[in-house]
CSV table of C-alpha atoms and ligand atoms in Angstrom, one decimal:
chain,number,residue,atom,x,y,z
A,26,UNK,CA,9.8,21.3,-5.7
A,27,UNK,CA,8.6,17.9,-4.5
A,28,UNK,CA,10.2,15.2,-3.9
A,29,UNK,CA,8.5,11.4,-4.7
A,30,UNK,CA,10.1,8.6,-2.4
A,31,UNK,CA,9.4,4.9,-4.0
A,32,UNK,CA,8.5,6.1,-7.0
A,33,UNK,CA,9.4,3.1,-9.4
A,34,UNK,CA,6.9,1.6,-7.4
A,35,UNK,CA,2.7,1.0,-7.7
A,36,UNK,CA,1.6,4.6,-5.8
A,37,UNK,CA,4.8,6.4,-6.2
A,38,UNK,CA,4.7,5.9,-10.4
A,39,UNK,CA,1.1,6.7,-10.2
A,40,UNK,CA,1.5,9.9,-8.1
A,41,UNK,CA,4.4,10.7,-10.3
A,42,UNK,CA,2.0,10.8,-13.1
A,43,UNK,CA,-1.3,12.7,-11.2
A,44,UNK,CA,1.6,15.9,-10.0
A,45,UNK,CA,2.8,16.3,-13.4
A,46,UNK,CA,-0.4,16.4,-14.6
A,47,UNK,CA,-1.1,18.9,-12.5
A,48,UNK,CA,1.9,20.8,-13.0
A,49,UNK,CA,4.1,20.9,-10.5
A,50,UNK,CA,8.1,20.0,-10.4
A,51,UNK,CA,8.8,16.5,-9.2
A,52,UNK,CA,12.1,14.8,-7.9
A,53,UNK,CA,11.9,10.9,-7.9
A,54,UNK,CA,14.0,8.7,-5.7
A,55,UNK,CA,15.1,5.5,-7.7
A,56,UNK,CA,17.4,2.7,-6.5
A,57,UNK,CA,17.8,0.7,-9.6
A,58,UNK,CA,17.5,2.5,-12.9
A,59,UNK,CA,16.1,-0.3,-14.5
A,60,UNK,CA,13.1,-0.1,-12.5
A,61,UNK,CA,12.1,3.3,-14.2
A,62,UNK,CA,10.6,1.2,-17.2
A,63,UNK,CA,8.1,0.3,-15.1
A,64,UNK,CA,6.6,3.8,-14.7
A,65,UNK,CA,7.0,4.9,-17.9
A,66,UNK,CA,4.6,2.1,-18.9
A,67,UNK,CA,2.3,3.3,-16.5
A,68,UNK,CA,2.3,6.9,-18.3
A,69,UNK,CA,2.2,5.2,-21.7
A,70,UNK,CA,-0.8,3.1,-20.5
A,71,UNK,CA,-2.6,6.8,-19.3
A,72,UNK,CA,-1.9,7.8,-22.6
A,73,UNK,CA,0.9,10.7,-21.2
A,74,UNK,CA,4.0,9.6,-22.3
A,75,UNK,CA,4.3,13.1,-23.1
A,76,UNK,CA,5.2,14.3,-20.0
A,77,UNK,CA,7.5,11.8,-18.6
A,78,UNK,CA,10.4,13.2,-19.7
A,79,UNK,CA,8.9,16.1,-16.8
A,80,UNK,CA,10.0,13.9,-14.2
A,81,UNK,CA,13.7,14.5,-12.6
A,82,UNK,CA,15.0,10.8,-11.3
A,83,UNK,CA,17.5,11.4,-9.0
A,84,UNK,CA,19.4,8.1,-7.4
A,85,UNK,CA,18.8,7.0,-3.8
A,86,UNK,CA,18.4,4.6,-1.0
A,87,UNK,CA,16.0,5.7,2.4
A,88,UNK,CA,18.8,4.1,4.3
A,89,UNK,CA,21.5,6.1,3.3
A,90,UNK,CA,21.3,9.8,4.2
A,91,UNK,CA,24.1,11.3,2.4
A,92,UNK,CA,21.8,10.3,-0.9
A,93,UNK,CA,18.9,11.7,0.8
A,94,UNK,CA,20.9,15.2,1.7
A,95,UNK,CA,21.3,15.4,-2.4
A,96,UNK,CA,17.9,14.5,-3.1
A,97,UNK,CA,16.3,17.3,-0.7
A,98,UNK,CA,18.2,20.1,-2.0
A,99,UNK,CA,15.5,23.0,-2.7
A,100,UNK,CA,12.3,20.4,-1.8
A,101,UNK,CA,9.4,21.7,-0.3
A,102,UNK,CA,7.5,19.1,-0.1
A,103,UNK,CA,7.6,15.0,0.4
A,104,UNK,CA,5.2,12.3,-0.4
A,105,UNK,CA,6.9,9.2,1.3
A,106,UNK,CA,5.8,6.2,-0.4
A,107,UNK,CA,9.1,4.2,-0.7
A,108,UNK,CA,8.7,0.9,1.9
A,109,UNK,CA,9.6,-3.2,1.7
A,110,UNK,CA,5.9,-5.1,1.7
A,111,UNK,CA,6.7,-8.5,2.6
A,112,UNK,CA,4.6,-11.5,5.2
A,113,UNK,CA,7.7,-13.6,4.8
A,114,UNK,CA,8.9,-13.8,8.7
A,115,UNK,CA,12.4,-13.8,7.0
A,116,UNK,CA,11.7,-10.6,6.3
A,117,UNK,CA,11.3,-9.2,9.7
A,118,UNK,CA,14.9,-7.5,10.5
A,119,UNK,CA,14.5,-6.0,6.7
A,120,UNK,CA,11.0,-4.6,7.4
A,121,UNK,CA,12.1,-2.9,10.3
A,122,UNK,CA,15.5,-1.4,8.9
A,123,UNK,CA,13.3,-0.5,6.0
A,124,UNK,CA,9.9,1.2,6.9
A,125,UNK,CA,11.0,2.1,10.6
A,126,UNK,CA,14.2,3.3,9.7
A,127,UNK,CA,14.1,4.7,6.5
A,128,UNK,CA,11.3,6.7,7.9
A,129,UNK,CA,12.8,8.1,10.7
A,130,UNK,CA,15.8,9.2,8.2
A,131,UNK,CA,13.0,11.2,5.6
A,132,UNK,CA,11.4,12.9,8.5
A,133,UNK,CA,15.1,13.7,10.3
A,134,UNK,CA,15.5,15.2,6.8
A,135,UNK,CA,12.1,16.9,6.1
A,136,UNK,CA,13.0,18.7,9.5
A,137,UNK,CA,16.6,19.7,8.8
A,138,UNK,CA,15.5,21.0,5.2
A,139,UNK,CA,12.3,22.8,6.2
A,140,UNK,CA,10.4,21.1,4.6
A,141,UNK,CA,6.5,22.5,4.5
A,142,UNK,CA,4.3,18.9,5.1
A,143,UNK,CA,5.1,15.3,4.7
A,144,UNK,CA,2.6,13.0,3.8
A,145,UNK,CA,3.4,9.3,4.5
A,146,UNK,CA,1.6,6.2,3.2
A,147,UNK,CA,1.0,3.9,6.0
A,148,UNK,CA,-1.6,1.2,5.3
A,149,UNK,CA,-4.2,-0.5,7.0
A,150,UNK,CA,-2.3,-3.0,8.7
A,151,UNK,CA,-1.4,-0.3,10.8
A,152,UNK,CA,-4.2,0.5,12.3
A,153,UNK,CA,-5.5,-0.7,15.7
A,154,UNK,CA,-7.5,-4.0,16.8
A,155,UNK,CA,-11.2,-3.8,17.4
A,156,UNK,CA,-12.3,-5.0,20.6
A,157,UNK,CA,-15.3,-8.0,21.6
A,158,UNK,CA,-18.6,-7.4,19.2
A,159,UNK,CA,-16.6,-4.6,17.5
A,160,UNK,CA,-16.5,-5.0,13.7
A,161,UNK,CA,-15.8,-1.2,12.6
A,162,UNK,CA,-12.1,0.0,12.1
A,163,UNK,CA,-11.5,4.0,12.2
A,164,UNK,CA,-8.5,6.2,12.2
A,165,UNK,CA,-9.7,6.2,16.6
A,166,UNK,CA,-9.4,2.7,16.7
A,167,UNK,CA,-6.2,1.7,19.4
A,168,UNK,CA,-3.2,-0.2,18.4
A,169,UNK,CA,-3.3,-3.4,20.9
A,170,UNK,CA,0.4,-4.5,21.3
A,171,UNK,CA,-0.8,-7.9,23.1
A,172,UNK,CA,-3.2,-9.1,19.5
A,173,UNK,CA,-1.3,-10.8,16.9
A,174,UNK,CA,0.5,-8.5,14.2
A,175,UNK,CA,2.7,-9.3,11.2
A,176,UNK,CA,5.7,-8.0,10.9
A,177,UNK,CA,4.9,-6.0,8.6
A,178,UNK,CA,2.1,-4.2,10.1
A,179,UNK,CA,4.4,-3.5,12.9
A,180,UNK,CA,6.7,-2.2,11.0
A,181,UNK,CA,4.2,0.5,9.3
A,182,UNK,CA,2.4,1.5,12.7
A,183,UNK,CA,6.6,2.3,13.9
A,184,UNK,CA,7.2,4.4,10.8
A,185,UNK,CA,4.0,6.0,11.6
A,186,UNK,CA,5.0,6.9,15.2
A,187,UNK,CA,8.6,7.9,13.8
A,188,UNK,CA,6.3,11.0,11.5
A,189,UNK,CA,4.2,11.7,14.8
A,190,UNK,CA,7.9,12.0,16.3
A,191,UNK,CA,8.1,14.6,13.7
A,192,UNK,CA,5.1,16.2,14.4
A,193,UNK,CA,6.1,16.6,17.7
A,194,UNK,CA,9.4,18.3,16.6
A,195,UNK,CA,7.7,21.0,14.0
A,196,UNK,CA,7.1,18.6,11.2
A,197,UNK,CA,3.5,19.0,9.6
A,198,UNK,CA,2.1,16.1,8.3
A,199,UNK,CA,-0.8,13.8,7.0
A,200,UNK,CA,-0.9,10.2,7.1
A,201,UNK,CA,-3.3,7.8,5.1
A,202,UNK,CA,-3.3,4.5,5.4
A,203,UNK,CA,-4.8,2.8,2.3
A,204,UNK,CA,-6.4,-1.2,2.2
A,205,UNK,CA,-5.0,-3.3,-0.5
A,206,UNK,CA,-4.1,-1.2,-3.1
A,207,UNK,CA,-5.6,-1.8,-7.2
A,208,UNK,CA,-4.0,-0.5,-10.2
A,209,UNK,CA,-2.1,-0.7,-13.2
A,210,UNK,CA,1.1,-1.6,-14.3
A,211,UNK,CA,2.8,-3.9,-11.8
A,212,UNK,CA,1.6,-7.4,-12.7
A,213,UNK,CA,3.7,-9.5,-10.6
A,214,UNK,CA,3.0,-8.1,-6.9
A,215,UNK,CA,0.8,-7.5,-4.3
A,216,UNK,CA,-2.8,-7.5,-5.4
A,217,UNK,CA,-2.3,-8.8,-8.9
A,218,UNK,CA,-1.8,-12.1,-7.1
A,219,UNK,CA,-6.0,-11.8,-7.4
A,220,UNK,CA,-6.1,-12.0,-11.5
A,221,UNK,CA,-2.7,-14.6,-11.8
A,222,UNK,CA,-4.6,-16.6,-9.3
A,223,UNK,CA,-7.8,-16.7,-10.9
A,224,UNK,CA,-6.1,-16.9,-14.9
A,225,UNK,CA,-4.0,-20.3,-12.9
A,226,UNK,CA,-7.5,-21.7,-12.0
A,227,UNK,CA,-7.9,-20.7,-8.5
A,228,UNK,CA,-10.6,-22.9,-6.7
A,229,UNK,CA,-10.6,-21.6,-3.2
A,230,UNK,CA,-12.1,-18.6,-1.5
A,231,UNK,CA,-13.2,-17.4,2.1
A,232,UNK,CA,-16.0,-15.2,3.1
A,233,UNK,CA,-13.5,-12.9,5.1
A,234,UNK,CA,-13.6,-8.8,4.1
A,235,UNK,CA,-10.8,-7.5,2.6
A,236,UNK,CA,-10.8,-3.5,2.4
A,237,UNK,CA,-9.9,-2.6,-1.0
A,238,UNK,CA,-9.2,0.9,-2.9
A,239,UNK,CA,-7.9,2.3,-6.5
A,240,UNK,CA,-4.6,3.5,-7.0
A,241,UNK,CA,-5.9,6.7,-9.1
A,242,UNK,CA,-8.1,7.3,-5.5
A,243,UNK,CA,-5.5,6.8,-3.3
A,244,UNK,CA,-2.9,9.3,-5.2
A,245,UNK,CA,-5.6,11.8,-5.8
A,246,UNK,CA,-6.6,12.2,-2.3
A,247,UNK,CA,-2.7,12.3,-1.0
A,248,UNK,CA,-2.5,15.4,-3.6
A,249,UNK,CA,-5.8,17.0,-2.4
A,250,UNK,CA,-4.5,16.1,1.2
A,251,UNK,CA,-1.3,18.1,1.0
A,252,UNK,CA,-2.8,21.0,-1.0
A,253,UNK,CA,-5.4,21.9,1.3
A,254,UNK,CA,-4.8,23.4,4.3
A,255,UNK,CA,-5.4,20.1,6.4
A,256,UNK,CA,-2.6,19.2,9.3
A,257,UNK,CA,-1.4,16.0,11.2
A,258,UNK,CA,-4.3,13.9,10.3
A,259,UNK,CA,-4.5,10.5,9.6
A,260,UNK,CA,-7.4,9.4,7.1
A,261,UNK,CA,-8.5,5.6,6.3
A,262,UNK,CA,-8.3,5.4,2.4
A,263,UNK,CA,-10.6,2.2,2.0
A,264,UNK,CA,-13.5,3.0,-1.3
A,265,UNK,CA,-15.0,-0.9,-0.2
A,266,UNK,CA,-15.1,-3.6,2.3
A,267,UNK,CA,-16.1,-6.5,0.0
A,268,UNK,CA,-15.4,-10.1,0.8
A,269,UNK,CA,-12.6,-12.2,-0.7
A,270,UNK,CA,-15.3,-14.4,-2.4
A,271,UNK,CA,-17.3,-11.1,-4.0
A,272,UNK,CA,-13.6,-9.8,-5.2
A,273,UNK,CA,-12.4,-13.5,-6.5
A,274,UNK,CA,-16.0,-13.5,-8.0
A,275,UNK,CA,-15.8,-10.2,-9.9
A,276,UNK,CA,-12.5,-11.0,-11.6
A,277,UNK,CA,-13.3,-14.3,-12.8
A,278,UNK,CA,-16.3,-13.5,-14.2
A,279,UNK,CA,-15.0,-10.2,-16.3
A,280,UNK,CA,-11.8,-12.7,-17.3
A,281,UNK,CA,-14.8,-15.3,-18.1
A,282,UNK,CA,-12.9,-17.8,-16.6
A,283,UNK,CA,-14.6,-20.9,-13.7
A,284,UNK,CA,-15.2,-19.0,-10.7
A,285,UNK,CA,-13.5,-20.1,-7.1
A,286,UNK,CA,-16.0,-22.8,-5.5
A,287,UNK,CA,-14.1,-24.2,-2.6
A,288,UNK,CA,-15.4,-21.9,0.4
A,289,UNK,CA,-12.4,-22.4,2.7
A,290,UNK,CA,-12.9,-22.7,6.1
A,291,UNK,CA,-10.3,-22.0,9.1
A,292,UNK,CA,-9.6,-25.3,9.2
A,293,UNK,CA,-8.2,-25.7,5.9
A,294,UNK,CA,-6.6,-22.5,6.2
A,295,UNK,CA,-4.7,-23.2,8.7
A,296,UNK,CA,-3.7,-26.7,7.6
A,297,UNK,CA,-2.9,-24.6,3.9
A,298,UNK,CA,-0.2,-22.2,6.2
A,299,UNK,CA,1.1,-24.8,8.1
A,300,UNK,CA,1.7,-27.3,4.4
A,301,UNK,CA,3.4,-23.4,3.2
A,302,UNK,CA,5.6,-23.3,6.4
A,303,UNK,CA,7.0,-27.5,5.9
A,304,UNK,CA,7.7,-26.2,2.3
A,305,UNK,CA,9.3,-23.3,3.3
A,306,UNK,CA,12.0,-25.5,6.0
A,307,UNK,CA,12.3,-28.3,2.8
A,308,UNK,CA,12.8,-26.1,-0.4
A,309,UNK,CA,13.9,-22.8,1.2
A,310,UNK,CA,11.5,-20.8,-0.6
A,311,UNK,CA,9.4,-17.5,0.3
A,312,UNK,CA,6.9,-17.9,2.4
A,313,UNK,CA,3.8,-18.0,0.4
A,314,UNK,CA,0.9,-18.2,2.8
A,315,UNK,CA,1.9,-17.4,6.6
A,316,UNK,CA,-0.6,-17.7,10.1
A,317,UNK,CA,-1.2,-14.2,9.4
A,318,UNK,CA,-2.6,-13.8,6.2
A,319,UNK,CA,-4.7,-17.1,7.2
A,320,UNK,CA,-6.2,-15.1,10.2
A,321,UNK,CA,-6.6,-12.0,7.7
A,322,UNK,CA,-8.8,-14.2,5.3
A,323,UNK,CA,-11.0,-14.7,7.8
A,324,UNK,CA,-11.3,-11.0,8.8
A,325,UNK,CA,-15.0,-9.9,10.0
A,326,UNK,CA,-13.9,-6.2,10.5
A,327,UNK,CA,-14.8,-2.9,8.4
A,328,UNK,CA,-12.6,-0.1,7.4
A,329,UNK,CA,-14.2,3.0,7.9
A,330,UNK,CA,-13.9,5.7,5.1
A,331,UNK,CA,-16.0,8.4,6.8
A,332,UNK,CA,-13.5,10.8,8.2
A,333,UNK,CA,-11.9,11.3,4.7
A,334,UNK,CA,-15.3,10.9,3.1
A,335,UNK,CA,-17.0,13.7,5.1
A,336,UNK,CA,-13.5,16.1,5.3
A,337,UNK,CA,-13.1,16.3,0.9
A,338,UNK,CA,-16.7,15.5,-0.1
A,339,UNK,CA,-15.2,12.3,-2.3
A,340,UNK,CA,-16.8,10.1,-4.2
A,341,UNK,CA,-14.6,6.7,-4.6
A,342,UNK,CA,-14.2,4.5,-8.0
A,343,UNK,CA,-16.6,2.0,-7.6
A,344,UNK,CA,-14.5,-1.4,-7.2
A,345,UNK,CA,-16.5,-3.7,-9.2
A,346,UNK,CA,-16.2,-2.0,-12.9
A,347,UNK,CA,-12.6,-1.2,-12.0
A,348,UNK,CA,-11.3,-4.3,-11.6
A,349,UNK,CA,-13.1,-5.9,-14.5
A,350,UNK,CA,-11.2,-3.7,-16.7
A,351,UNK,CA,-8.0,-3.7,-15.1
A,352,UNK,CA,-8.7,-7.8,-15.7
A,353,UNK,CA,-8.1,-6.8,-19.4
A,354,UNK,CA,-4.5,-5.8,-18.5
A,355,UNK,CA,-3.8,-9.2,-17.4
A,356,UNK,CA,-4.7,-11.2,-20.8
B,7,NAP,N1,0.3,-2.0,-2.6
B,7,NAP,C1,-0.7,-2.1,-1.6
B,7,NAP,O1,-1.7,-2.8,-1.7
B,7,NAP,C2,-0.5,-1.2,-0.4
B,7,NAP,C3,-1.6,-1.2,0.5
B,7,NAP,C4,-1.5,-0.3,1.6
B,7,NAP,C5,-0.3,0.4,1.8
B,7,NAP,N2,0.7,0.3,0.9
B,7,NAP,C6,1.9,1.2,1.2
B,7,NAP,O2,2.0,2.1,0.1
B,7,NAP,C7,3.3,2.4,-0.1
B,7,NAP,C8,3.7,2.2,-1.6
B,7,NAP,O3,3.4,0.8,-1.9
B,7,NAP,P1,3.5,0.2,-3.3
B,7,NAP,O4,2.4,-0.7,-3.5
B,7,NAP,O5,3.8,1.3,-4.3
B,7,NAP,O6,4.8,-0.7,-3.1
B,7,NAP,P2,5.9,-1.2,-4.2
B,7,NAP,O7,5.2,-1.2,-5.6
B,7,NAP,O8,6.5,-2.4,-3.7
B,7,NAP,O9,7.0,0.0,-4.2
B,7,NAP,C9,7.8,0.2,-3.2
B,7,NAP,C10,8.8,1.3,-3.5
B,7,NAP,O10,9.7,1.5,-2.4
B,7,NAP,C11,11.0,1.6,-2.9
B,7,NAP,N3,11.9,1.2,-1.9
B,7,NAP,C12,12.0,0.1,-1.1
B,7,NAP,N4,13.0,0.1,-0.3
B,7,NAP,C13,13.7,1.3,-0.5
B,7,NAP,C14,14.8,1.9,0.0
B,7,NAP,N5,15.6,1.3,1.0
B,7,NAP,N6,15.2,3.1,-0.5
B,7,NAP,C15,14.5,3.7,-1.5
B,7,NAP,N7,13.4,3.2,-2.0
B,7,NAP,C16,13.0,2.0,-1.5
B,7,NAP,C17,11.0,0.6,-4.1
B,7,NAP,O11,12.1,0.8,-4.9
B,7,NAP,P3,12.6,-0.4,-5.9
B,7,NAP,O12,11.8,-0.3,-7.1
B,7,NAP,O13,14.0,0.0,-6.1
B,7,NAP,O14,12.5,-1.7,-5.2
B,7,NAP,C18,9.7,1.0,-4.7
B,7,NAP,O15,9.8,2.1,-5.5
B,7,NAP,C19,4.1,1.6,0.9
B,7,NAP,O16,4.4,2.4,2.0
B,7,NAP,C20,3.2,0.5,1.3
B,7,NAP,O17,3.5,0.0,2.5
B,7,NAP,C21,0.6,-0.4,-0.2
């Protein structure tokens, strides 16, 4: 049995959906039943309805272990996906209790059950700063405590170093840490901010690299991670490093809509996060645009795919004709 943590959300529903297809008995953790609609539409839109009624929902929170002692009963193995993405600096004691946390309580669990191999979804954010005329990121790269992080990327590279923890107590497990995540089904978060951006009439871009990957990539090499026989590794899932103007580009022109033609400059970015921040005091909203994802669209670095590239032989969905029909989705 496996068990699926986060799985009402964007990889957990997709994963859900790539191990039933391939057969295998799922348990997945939900907080809020209303949240399973979600993923069904996600099977719908794959055409495999059919086989949701496979999966086995069981209720739980990452924070509370007596629900995860249910949920473990006869699990073999987990695919820990469940985690709070947030840049609001509200966020921060949230972030921790969540990701650090509730990752320390699965792999406390995964070793008390026995479990066989964890795999945990970091992210990129969690991976460590380049140095002077360095541009390429790997999985060697070093976490400098001293550079600027959000607190959201500390918050992943913690959880990460609770699953080493694990590791060091018996626990085998893989890590990947996936760039910014594509895919169908949940249009209000995360990356779809590119297409509701662009269908609002978006006018600015930046020439800073974002590292960018499928959702049907990412879940298909977790699966192929866990079922062959690799061990405490951590693999880069990144399929392109294209810049924010290139992505911003590609989406306006499959929705036909005016592309972006304000290049914005640090100047203005910074000017754009510190307007967000007054807001922010006046209104009490989110944040919406903090110093760190200013800094981020600006980024010069790469993220390496090599190490998983060379260890499955894998070919990645090429980005461009992806997300020109995943702009159909957002008519
Ligand atoms: N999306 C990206 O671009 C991206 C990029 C790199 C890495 N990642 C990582 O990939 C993983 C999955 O991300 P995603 O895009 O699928 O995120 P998502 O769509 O926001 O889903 C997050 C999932 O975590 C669950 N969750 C949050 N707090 C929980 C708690 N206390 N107990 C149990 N479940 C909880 C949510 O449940 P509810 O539905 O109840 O809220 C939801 O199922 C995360 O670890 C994220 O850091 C994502």
């Amino acid at each position: 049995m496996i068990l699926v943590t986060g799985a009402t959300g964007l990889v957990g529903s997709h994963l859900l959906l790539q191990l039933i297809t391939e057969n295998e008995s799922v348990i997945a953790l939900y907080r809020d039943k209303d949240k399973i609609q979600a993923v069904k539409s996600v099977f719908e839109y794959k055409n495999h309805l059919d086989l949701f009624e496979k999966v086995q929902w069981i209720q739980g929170d990452i924070l509370d272990i007596p629900s995860l002692e249910i949920a473990f009963q006869n699990v073999k193995e987990v695919y820990h996906c469940a985690a709070l993405i947030s840049f609001d600096p509200k966020d921060e004691e949230k972030l921790r209790k969540t990701n650090i946390e509730g990752t320390s309580n699965i792999v406390n669990c995964c070793i008390d059950f026995k479990i066989n191999k964890l795999c945990y979804v970091s992210s990129i954010a969690a991976l460590g700063d380049t140095k002077e005329n360095e541009y390429i990121i790997t999985e060697a790269t070093e976490w400098n405590p001293e550079k600027l992080h959000s607190d959201y990327a500390i918050s992943k590279y913690g959880a990460e170093m609770e699953v080493w923890r694990g590791h060091q107590e018996g626990l085998n497990c893989i890590i990947v840490n996936p760039g910014i995540i594509f895919g169908y089904g949940f249009p209000l978060q995360g990356s779809s901010t590119f297409f509701n951006a662009t269908k609002k009439g978006n006018t600015f871009y930046t020439k800073g690299k974002i590292g960018i990957i499928t959702v049907e990539d990412v879940v298909t090499i977790m699966v192929l991670l866990m079922k062959n026989n690799i061990m405490n590794e951590q693999f880069i899932l990144v399929a392109e490093n294209p810049t924010y103007e290139n992505v911003l580009y590609w989406i306006a022109d499959a929705m036909n809509l005016k592309k972006p033609f304000i290049n914005t400059n640090k100047t203005l970015t910074k000017l754009t996060w510190k307007m967000d921040w007054f807001i922010t005091k006046l209104t009490n909203r989110k944040r919406k645009f903090t110093k760190n994802l200013a800094i981020a669209s600006h980024n010069k670095n790469s993220y390496s795919n090599d190490k998983i590239k060379e260890k499955l032989h894998y070919k990645f969905i090429e980005m461009k004709d992806y997300l020109a029909s995943l702009s159909k989705t957002y008519y």
